Tab-separated table of C-alpha atoms in Angstrom:
chain	number	residue	atom	x	y	z
A	1131	MET	CA	92.268	119.016	119.735
A	1132	THR	CA	95.564	120.316	121.046
A	1133	ASP	CA	98.740	118.286	121.428
A	1134	ASP	CA	98.374	118.252	125.213
A	1135	ASP	CA	94.706	117.217	125.216
A	1136	PRO	CA	94.680	114.131	127.495
A	1137	ASN	CA	91.743	112.692	125.570
A	1138	ALA	CA	93.435	112.835	122.164
A	1139	PRO	CA	94.489	109.365	121.018
A	1140	TRP	CA	97.815	108.355	119.525
A	1141	LEU	CA	97.772	107.066	115.960
A	1142	ILE	CA	100.419	104.354	115.503
A	1143	VAL	CA	100.912	103.635	111.801
A	1144	GLY	CA	102.838	100.660	110.494
A	1145	LEU	CA	103.937	101.276	106.915
A	1146	GLY	CA	103.897	98.416	104.414
A	1147	ASN	CA	102.196	96.975	101.351
A	1148	PRO	CA	98.961	94.974	101.644
A	1149	GLY	CA	98.746	91.379	100.461
A	1150	PRO	CA	100.384	88.071	101.381
A	1151	GLU	CA	103.057	88.370	98.698
A	1152	TYR	CA	104.540	91.366	100.561
A	1153	ALA	CA	104.028	90.175	104.138
A	1154	ALA	CA	107.618	89.111	104.863
A	1155	ASN	CA	109.349	91.866	102.837
A	1156	ARG	CA	111.848	94.238	104.444
A	1157	HIS	CA	109.519	97.083	103.409
A	1158	ASN	CA	106.791	95.615	105.637
A	1159	ILE	CA	108.527	95.722	109.001
A	1160	GLY	CA	106.100	98.473	110.045
A	1161	PHE	CA	103.201	96.045	109.579
A	1162	MET	CA	105.086	93.427	111.620
A	1163	VAL	CA	105.531	95.837	114.543
A	1164	VAL	CA	101.887	96.967	114.680
A	1165	ASP	CA	100.762	93.328	114.390
A	1166	LEU	CA	102.778	92.576	117.531
A	1167	LEU	CA	101.400	95.660	119.312
A	1168	ALA	CA	97.865	94.492	118.435
A	1169	ASP	CA	98.651	91.058	119.910
A	1170	ARG	CA	99.885	92.707	123.110
A	1171	MET	CA	96.654	94.721	123.296
A	1172	ARG	CA	94.640	91.572	122.504
A	1173	GLY	CA	93.058	93.388	119.575
A	1174	SER	CA	92.114	92.269	116.070
A	1175	PHE	CA	92.427	94.506	113.043
A	1176	LYS	CA	89.190	95.537	111.368
A	1177	ARG	CA	88.377	97.732	108.399
A	1178	ALA	CA	88.387	101.433	109.269
A	1179	GLN	CA	85.118	103.323	108.846
A	1180	LYS	CA	86.412	106.339	106.964
A	1181	ALA	CA	89.782	105.302	105.549
A	1182	GLN	CA	91.433	102.696	103.354
A	1183	ALA	CA	93.076	101.049	106.335
A	1184	GLN	CA	92.784	98.375	108.991
A	1185	VAL	CA	92.707	99.538	112.609
A	1186	VAL	CA	92.732	98.344	116.204
A	1187	GLU	CA	91.436	100.702	118.883
A	1188	GLY	CA	92.462	100.221	122.482
A	1189	ARG	CA	94.692	101.342	125.310
A	1190	MET	CA	98.450	101.038	125.662
A	1191	GLY	CA	100.279	100.748	128.944
A	1192	PRO	CA	99.358	99.445	132.380
A	1193	PRO	CA	95.687	99.601	133.404
A	1194	GLY	CA	94.670	102.795	135.106
A	1195	PRO	CA	95.058	106.529	134.545
A	1196	SER	CA	98.526	106.208	132.991
A	1197	SER	CA	97.308	104.107	130.062
A	1198	ARG	CA	96.976	105.879	126.730
A	1199	ARG	CA	94.235	105.658	124.127
A	1200	VAL	CA	95.728	104.467	120.842
A	1201	VAL	CA	94.689	103.548	117.327
A	1202	LEU	CA	96.956	101.064	115.549
A	1203	ALA	CA	96.719	101.304	111.773
A	1204	LYS	CA	97.881	99.537	108.625
A	1205	PRO	CA	97.128	101.549	105.461
A	1206	MET	CA	95.641	99.260	102.820
A	1207	SER	CA	96.797	101.466	99.963
A	1208	TYR	CA	100.215	100.726	98.565
A	1209	MET	CA	103.193	102.257	100.338
A	1210	ASN	CA	103.509	105.276	98.039
A	1211	LEU	CA	99.876	106.268	98.764
A	1212	SER	CA	100.013	105.946	102.572
A	1213	GLY	CA	99.366	109.643	103.188
A	1214	GLY	CA	95.706	109.487	102.118
A	1215	PRO	CA	94.615	106.776	104.583
A	1216	VAL	CA	96.717	108.223	107.412
A	1217	THR	CA	95.269	111.710	106.924
A	1218	ALA	CA	91.738	110.290	106.843
A	1219	LEU	CA	92.401	108.442	110.119
A	1220	ARG	CA	93.928	111.563	111.676
A	1221	ASP	CA	90.823	113.569	110.813
A	1222	PHE	CA	88.353	110.853	111.879
A	1223	TYR	CA	89.972	110.257	115.276
A	1224	LYS	CA	90.971	113.933	115.750
A	1225	VAL	CA	94.632	113.107	116.330
A	1226	PRO	CA	97.188	115.936	116.620
A	1227	THR	CA	100.038	115.454	114.138
A	1228	ALA	CA	102.506	115.269	117.047
A	1229	ARG	CA	100.694	112.140	118.266
A	1230	ILE	CA	101.136	110.275	114.982
A	1231	VAL	CA	103.888	107.646	114.875
A	1232	ALA	CA	105.103	106.106	111.594
A	1233	ILE	CA	106.981	102.799	111.914
A	1234	HIS	CA	109.058	102.110	108.819
A	1235	ASP	CA	112.126	100.479	107.294
A	1236	GLU	CA	115.260	102.631	107.006
A	1237	LEU	CA	118.052	101.931	104.495
A	1238	ASP	CA	120.668	104.213	106.045
A	1239	ILE	CA	120.661	102.422	109.397
A	1240	ASP	CA	122.257	99.011	109.942
A	1241	TYR	CA	119.975	96.011	110.246
A	1242	GLY	CA	118.621	95.582	113.766
A	1243	VAL	CA	119.253	99.180	114.859
A	1244	LEU	CA	116.438	101.545	115.900
A	1245	ARG	CA	116.287	105.331	115.749
A	1246	LEU	CA	113.360	107.403	117.020
A	1247	LYS	CA	112.803	111.036	116.080
A	1248	ILE	CA	110.156	113.624	115.241
A	1249	GLY	CA	110.091	115.532	111.953
A	1250	GLY	CA	112.758	115.557	109.285
A	1251	GLY	CA	112.983	114.481	105.673
A	1252	ASP	CA	111.755	111.304	103.999
A	1253	ASN	CA	115.179	110.024	102.851
A	1254	GLY	CA	113.583	108.688	99.680
A	1255	HIS	CA	111.065	106.531	101.555
A	1256	ASN	CA	107.835	106.600	99.538
A	1257	GLY	CA	105.565	106.010	102.538
A	1258	LEU	CA	107.040	108.931	104.449
A	1259	LYS	CA	107.041	111.067	101.310
A	1260	SER	CA	103.304	110.494	100.902
A	1261	MET	CA	102.568	111.165	104.584
A	1262	THR	CA	104.612	114.365	104.632
A	1263	LYS	CA	102.938	115.610	101.459
A	1264	SER	CA	99.530	115.070	103.087
A	1265	MET	CA	100.151	116.421	106.587
A	1266	GLY	CA	103.596	117.986	106.884
A	1267	PRO	CA	106.690	116.421	108.505
A	1268	GLU	CA	106.053	116.945	112.218
A	1269	TYR	CA	105.093	113.388	113.176
A	1270	HIS	CA	107.146	110.812	115.064
A	1271	ARG	CA	109.143	108.139	113.247
A	1272	VAL	CA	110.350	104.793	114.537
A	1273	ARG	CA	113.068	103.985	112.017
A	1274	CYS	CA	113.874	100.274	111.777
A	1275	GLY	CA	117.264	99.745	110.160
A	1276	ILE	CA	117.476	97.291	107.270
A	1277	GLY	CA	120.874	98.364	105.866
A	1278	ARG	CA	121.810	99.040	102.260
A	1279	PRO	CA	121.395	96.547	99.396
A	1280	PRO	CA	124.435	94.405	98.644
A	1281	GLY	CA	126.520	94.909	95.524
A	1282	ARG	CA	124.599	96.445	92.655
A	1283	MET	CA	121.141	95.361	93.749
A	1284	GLN	CA	118.558	98.098	93.189
A	1285	VAL	CA	116.950	99.612	96.292
A	1286	ALA	CA	113.432	98.770	95.041
A	1287	ASP	CA	114.398	95.111	94.624
A	1288	PHE	CA	116.057	94.987	98.036
A	1289	VAL	CA	113.171	96.419	100.069
A	1290	LEU	CA	110.628	94.194	98.289
A	1291	LYS	CA	112.559	91.028	99.101
A	1292	ASP	CA	112.000	88.971	102.242
A	1293	PHE	CA	114.513	89.203	105.065
A	1294	SER	CA	117.440	86.833	104.550
A	1295	SER	CA	117.742	83.627	106.564
A	1296	ALA	CA	120.523	85.230	108.627
A	1297	GLU	CA	118.355	88.311	109.306
A	1298	ARG	CA	115.352	86.187	110.235
A	1299	LYS	CA	117.288	84.727	113.183
A	1300	ASP	CA	117.102	88.144	114.875
A	1301	LEU	CA	113.873	89.436	113.311
A	1302	ASP	CA	111.544	88.492	116.185
A	1303	TRP	CA	113.893	90.215	118.644
A	1304	PHE	CA	114.096	93.299	116.401
A	1305	VAL	CA	110.311	93.576	115.978
A	1306	ASP	CA	109.826	93.033	119.723
A	1307	ARG	CA	112.313	95.799	120.549
A	1308	ALA	CA	110.648	98.168	118.061
A	1309	ALA	CA	107.261	97.482	119.673
A	1310	ASP	CA	108.789	98.170	123.099
A	1311	SER	CA	110.116	101.502	121.812
A	1312	VAL	CA	106.653	102.541	120.607
A	1313	GLU	CA	105.153	101.741	123.997
A	1314	CYS	CA	107.899	103.763	125.691
A	1315	LEU	CA	107.371	106.700	123.321
A	1316	VAL	CA	103.632	106.797	124.003
A	1317	ALA	CA	103.957	106.345	127.767
A	1318	GLU	CA	107.068	108.348	128.580
A	1319	GLY	CA	107.796	110.660	125.652
A	1320	LEU	CA	110.360	110.927	122.877
A	1321	GLU	CA	113.449	111.807	124.938
A	1322	ARG	CA	113.004	108.831	127.247
A	1323	ALA	CA	112.407	106.497	124.298
A	1324	GLN	CA	115.446	107.847	122.447
A	1325	SER	CA	117.721	107.365	125.440
A	1326	ALA	CA	116.458	103.822	125.938
A	1327	TYR	CA	116.292	102.596	122.331
A	1328	ASN	CA	118.439	104.718	119.999
A	1329	ALA	CA	121.546	102.580	119.609
């Protein structure tokens, strides 16, 4: 399928770690966003046929010809192995790389700030590193800022901790805004989504 094939679906991937002990971690904000998108689509995640992942298939956007076919996905590998499940889903659903969106936490952006882009480096993010190794860098990213760790806290400890009580006050708003940005990206394209959501 080509990138402009109207029948090609979008693959919206939330990056995170599986299991209840990780559910509220900063590293799992990608899972939080795709969970909300699934709720909006009234879909329930189920085990993927050909990949170590959970998926929801459906349509995004208003009913009618402008709605887009999408697959929401949560890789059920650990974060640093995300590329395998995402590549398997890409191949199974015949998704062009330019229609893959990775939603992930981003240390170098302040908490609550979004940045959307296509391509680029992984900035030390193990989920992106694994995806790029498997399929190259030319997929979309919805970068959800979590800020840098305080003091001398190690990055690995920081991202695997739950959001602080102060952060949790704005977390629902942040996840909601990130989900809105994904819907805008799919419906109206990257430039429109960047102008609307890149702070």
